Coordinates of C-alpha atoms and ligand atoms in Angstrom, one line a residue:
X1 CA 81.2 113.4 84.4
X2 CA 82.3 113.9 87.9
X3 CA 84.4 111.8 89.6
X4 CA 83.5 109.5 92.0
X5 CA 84.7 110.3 95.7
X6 CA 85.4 107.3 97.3
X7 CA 87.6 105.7 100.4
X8 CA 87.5 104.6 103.7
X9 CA 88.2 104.1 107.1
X10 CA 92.3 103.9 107.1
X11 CA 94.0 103.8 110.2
X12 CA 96.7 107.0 112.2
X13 CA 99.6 105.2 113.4
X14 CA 101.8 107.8 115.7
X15 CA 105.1 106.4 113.7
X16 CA 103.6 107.4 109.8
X17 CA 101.0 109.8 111.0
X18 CA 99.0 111.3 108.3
X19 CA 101.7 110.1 105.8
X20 CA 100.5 106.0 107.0
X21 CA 96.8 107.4 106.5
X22 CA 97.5 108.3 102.6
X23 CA 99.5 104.8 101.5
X24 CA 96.9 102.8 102.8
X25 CA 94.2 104.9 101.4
X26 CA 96.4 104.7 97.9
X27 CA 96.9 101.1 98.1
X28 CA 93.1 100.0 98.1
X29 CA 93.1 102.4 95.0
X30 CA 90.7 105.4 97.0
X31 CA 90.6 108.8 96.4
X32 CA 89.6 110.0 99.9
X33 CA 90.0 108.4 103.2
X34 CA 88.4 108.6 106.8
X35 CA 90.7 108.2 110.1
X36 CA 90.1 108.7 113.9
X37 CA 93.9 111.3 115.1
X38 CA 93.9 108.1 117.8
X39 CA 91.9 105.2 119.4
X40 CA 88.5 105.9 119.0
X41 CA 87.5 104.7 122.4
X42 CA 90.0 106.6 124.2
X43 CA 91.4 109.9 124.7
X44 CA 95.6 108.9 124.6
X45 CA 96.5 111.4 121.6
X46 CA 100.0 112.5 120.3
X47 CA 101.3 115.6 119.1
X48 CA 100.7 116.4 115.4
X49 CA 104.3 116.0 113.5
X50 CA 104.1 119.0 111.5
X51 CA 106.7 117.4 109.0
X52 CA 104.6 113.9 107.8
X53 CA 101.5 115.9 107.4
X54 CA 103.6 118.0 105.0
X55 CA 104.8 114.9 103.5
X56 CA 101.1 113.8 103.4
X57 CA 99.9 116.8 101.4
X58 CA 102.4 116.3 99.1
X59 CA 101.7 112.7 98.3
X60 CA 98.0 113.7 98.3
X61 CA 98.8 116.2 95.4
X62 CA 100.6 113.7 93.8
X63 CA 97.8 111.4 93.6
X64 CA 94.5 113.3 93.2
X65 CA 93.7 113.5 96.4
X66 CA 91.5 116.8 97.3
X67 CA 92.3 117.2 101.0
X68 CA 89.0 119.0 101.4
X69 CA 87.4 115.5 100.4
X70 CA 89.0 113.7 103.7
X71 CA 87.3 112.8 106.3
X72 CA 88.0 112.7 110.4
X73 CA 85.7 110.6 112.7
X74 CA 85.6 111.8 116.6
X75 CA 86.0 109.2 119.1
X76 CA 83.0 107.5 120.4
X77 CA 83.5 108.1 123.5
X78 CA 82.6 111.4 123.1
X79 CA 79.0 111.5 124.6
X80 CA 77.6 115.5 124.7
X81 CA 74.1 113.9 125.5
X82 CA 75.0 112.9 128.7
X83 CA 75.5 116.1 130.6
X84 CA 77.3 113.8 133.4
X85 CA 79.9 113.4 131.6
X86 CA 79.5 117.3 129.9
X87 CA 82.9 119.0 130.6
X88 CA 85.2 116.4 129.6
X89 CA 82.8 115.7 126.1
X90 CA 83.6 119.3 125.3
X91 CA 87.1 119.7 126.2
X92 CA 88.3 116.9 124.1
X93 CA 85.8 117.8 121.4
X94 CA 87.5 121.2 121.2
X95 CA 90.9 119.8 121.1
X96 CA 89.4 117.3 118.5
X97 CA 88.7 120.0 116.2
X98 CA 91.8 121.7 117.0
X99 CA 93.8 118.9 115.3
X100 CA 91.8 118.9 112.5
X101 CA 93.0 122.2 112.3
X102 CA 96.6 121.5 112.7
X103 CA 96.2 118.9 110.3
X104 CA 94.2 121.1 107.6
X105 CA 91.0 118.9 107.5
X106 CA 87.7 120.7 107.3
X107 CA 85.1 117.7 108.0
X108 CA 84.5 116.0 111.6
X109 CA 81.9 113.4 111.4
X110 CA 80.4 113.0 115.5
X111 CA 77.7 110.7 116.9
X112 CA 75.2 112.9 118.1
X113 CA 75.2 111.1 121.5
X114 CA 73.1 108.3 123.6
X115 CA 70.7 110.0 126.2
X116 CA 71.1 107.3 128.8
X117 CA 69.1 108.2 132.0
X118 CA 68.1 111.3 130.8
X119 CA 65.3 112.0 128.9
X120 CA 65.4 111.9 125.0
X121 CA 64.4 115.9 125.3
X122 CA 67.3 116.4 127.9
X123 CA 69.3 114.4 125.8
X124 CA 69.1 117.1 122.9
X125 CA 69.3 119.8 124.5
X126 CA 72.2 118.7 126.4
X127 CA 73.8 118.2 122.4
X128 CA 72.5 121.7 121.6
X129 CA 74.0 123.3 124.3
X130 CA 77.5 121.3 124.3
X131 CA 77.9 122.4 120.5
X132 CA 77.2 126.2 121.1
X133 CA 79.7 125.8 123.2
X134 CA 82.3 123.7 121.2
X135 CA 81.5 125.9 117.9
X136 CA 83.9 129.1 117.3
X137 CA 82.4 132.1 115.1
X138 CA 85.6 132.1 112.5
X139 CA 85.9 127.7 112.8
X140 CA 86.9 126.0 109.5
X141 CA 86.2 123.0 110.8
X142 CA 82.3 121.7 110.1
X143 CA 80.8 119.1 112.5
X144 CA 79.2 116.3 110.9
X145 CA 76.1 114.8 112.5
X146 CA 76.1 111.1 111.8
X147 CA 72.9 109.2 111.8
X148 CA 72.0 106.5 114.0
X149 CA 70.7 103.1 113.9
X150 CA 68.7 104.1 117.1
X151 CA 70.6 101.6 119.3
X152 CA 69.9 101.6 122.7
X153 CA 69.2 105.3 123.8
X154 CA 71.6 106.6 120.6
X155 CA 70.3 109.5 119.4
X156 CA 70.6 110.5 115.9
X157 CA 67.3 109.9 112.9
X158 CA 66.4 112.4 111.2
X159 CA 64.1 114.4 113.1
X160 CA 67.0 114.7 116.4
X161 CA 69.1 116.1 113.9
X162 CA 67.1 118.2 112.3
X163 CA 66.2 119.6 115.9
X164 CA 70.0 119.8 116.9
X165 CA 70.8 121.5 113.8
X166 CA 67.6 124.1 114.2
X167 CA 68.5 124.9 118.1
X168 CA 72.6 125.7 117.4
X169 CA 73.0 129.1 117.4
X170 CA 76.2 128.9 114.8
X171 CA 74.6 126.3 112.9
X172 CA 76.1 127.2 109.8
X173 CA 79.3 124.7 110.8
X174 CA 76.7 121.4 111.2
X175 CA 76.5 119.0 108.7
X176 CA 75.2 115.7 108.4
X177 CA 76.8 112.3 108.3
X178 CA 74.8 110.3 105.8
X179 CA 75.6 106.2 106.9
X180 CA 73.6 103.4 104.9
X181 CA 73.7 100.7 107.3
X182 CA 72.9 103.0 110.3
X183 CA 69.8 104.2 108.1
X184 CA 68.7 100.9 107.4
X185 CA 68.8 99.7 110.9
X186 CA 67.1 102.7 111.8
X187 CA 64.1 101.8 109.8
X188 CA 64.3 103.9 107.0
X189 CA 63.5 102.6 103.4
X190 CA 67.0 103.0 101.4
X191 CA 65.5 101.3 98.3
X192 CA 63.4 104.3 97.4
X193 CA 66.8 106.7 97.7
X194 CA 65.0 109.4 96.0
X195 CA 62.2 109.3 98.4
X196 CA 64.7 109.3 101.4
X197 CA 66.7 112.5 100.0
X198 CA 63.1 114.0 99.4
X199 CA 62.5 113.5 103.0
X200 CA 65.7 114.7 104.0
X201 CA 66.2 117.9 101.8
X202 CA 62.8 118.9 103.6
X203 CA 63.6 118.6 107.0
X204 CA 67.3 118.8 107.0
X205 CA 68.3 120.1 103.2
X206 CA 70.4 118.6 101.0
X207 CA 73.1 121.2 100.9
X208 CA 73.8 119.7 104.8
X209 CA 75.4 116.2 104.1
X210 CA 79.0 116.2 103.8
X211 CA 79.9 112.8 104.0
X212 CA 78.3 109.6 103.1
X213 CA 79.6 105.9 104.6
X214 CA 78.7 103.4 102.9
X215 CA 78.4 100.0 104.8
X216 CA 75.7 97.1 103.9
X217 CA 73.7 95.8 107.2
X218 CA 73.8 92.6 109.0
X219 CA 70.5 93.4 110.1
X220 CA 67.2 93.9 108.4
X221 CA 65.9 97.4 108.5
X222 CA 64.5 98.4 111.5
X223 CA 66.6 96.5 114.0
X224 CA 68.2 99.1 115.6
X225 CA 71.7 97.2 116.0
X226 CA 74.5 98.9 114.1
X227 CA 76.3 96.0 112.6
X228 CA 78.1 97.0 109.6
X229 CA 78.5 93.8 106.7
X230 CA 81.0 93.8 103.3
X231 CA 79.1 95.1 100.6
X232 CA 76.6 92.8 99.0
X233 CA 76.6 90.4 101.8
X234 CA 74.0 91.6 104.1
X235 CA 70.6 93.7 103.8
X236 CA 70.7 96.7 101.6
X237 CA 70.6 95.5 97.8
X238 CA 74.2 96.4 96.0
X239 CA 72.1 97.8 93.5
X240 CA 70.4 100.1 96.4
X241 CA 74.5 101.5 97.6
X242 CA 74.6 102.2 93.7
X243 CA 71.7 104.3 93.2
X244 CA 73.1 106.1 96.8
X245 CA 76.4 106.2 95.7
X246 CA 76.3 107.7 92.4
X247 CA 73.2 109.5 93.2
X248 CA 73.6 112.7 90.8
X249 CA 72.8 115.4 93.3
X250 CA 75.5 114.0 96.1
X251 CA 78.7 113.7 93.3
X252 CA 80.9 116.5 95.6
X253 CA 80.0 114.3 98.6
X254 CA 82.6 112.3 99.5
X255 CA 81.3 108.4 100.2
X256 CA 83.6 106.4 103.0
X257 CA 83.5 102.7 103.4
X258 CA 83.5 101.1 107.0
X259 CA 83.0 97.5 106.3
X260 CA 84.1 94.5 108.3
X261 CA 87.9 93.3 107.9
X262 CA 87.5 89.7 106.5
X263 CA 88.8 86.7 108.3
X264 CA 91.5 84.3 107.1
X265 CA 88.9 81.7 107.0
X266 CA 84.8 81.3 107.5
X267 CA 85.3 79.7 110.5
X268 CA 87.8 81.9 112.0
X269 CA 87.0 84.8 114.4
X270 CA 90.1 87.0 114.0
X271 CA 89.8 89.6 111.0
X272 CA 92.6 90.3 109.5
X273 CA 92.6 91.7 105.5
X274 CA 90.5 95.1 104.9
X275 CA 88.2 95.0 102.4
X276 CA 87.9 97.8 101.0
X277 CA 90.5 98.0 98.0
X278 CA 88.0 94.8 96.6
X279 CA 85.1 97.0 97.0
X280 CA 85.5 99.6 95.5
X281 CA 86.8 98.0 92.8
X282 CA 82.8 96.8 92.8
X283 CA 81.6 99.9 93.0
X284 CA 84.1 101.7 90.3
X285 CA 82.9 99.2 88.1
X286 CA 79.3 99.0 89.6
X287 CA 79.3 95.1 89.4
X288 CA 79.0 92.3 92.4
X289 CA 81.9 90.1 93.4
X290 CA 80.4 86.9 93.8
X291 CA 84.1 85.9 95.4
X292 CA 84.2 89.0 97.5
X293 CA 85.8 87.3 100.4
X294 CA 87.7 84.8 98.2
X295 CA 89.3 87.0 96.4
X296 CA 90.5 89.1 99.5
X297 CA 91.9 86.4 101.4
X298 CA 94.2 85.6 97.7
X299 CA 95.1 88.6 97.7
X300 CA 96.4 89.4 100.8
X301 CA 97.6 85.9 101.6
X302 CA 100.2 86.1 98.9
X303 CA 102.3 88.9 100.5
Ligands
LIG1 FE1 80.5 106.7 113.1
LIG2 FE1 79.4 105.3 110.2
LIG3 ZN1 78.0 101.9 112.8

């Protein structure tokens, strides 16, 4: 049997660089991992030290880790649906995917973009255009479309895409950014997975997704609010992320956890301990934590 891909979001620090991005990765017991190269909401980036991305690939090869199966995220502030804001969306998309490049990684997962006063029609196009412009002939790098909960004027279900992905000239580096809480919120039914990924391979194809996150929903389907809960604790049945997760045509896909960091206490508002080494500790073993939160606040409260 395959082996299960799974990680999550880790953070870049400019001091441990890529190097940073592995430990934490090993220390919730992942295999693969998903970082932003800085702030995801602004545009502040540091040089690439060449030397603790080496040291990086060596500890990846150490531990299993395929660095074809990790995963960068673009900043959000990225917007190529808003042609206001076009020519600096493109710039700093290029040198997005430039380190990438520098840092070896072959997958960049993007938020198609919010149309704001434009018209959702304008608002694609505007994408369409802004990617043939971004996308090189000889890139490495493949774009990953992520869906959208449909929040505001965020574009990003799965008939945008598909329209995005059948308008780029060099479409052949788009993929698609599979994300279960985004999905849910969007409306669609995640508890018939098999009818979703029937849906999908016909508009999009299956051979498109290159990423999966894997978040449970605050919200119940259809809200259109993007509000990402700890597995098990909000909307989507744990049984539901199973059937997604270990779903037998997606096994080379790797799955990324964004959940919430859990608070100290319930009634406190700071989150402090990440979740994520707890989870997929569920998923490995395909059982709920009834003490999910519990049992991260022990663990991290000792040290
Ligand atoms: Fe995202
Ligand atoms: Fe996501
Ligand atoms: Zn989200």
């Amino acid at each position: 049997m395959e082996e299960l891909i799974i990680g999550s979001h880790v953070s870049y620090k400019k001091d441990t660089g890529l190097v940073g991005c592995v430990e934490e990765a090993l220390s919730y017991n992942a295999n693969t991992f998903m970082f932003y190269t800085g702030a995801p909401q602004n545009t502040a980036r540091s040089k690439i030290n060449l030397e603790l991305t080496q040291k990086a690939y060596k500890l990846m090869n150490d531990n299993h880790i395929d660095p074809k199966h990790v995963i960068v995220h673009a900043p959000y502030i990225i917007n190529l649906a808003n042609s206001n804001n076009h020519d600096f969306s493109v710039r700093f998309l290029k040198e997005e995917i430039s380190r990438c490049e520098e840092l070896g990684m072959t997958k960049l997962v993007l938020h198609p973009g919010s149309h704001v006063k434009f018209t959702k029609e304008e608002g694609l196009n505007n994408i369409v255009s802004s990617l043939d412009e971004v996308i090189a002939e000889d890139m490495k790098v493949h774009i990953c479309l992520e869906t959208m909960a449909g929040k505001g004027t965020e574009l990003g279900n799965l008939d945008e895409i598909k329209y995005i992905i059948d308008h780029v000239k060099n479409n052949s580096s788009l993929m698609v950014c599979l994300d279960t809480c985004h999905l849910n919120d969007a409306g669609y039914d995640l508890n018939n997975f098999d009818e979703f990924l029937k849906e999908f391979d016909e508009k999009i194809g299956i051979h498109r997704i290159g990423c999966i996150h894997i978040n449970d929903s605050k919200n119940e389907r259809g809200a259109h609010k993007d509000r990402h809960e700890n597995i098990g604790l909000g909307y989507i049945p744990f049984e539901t992320l199973l059937s997604i997760i270990y779903h037998p045509a997606l096994t080379e896909v790797p799955k990324i956890l964004e959940t919430p960091y859990v608070s100290e206490n319930d009634d406190s508002k700071t989150k402090v301990y990440p979740p994520y080494r707890f989870e997929i500790e569920e998923i490995r073993h395909k059982k709920k934590n009834a003490n999910l939160l519990e049992d991260i606040r022990l663990f991290y409260k000792k040290d």
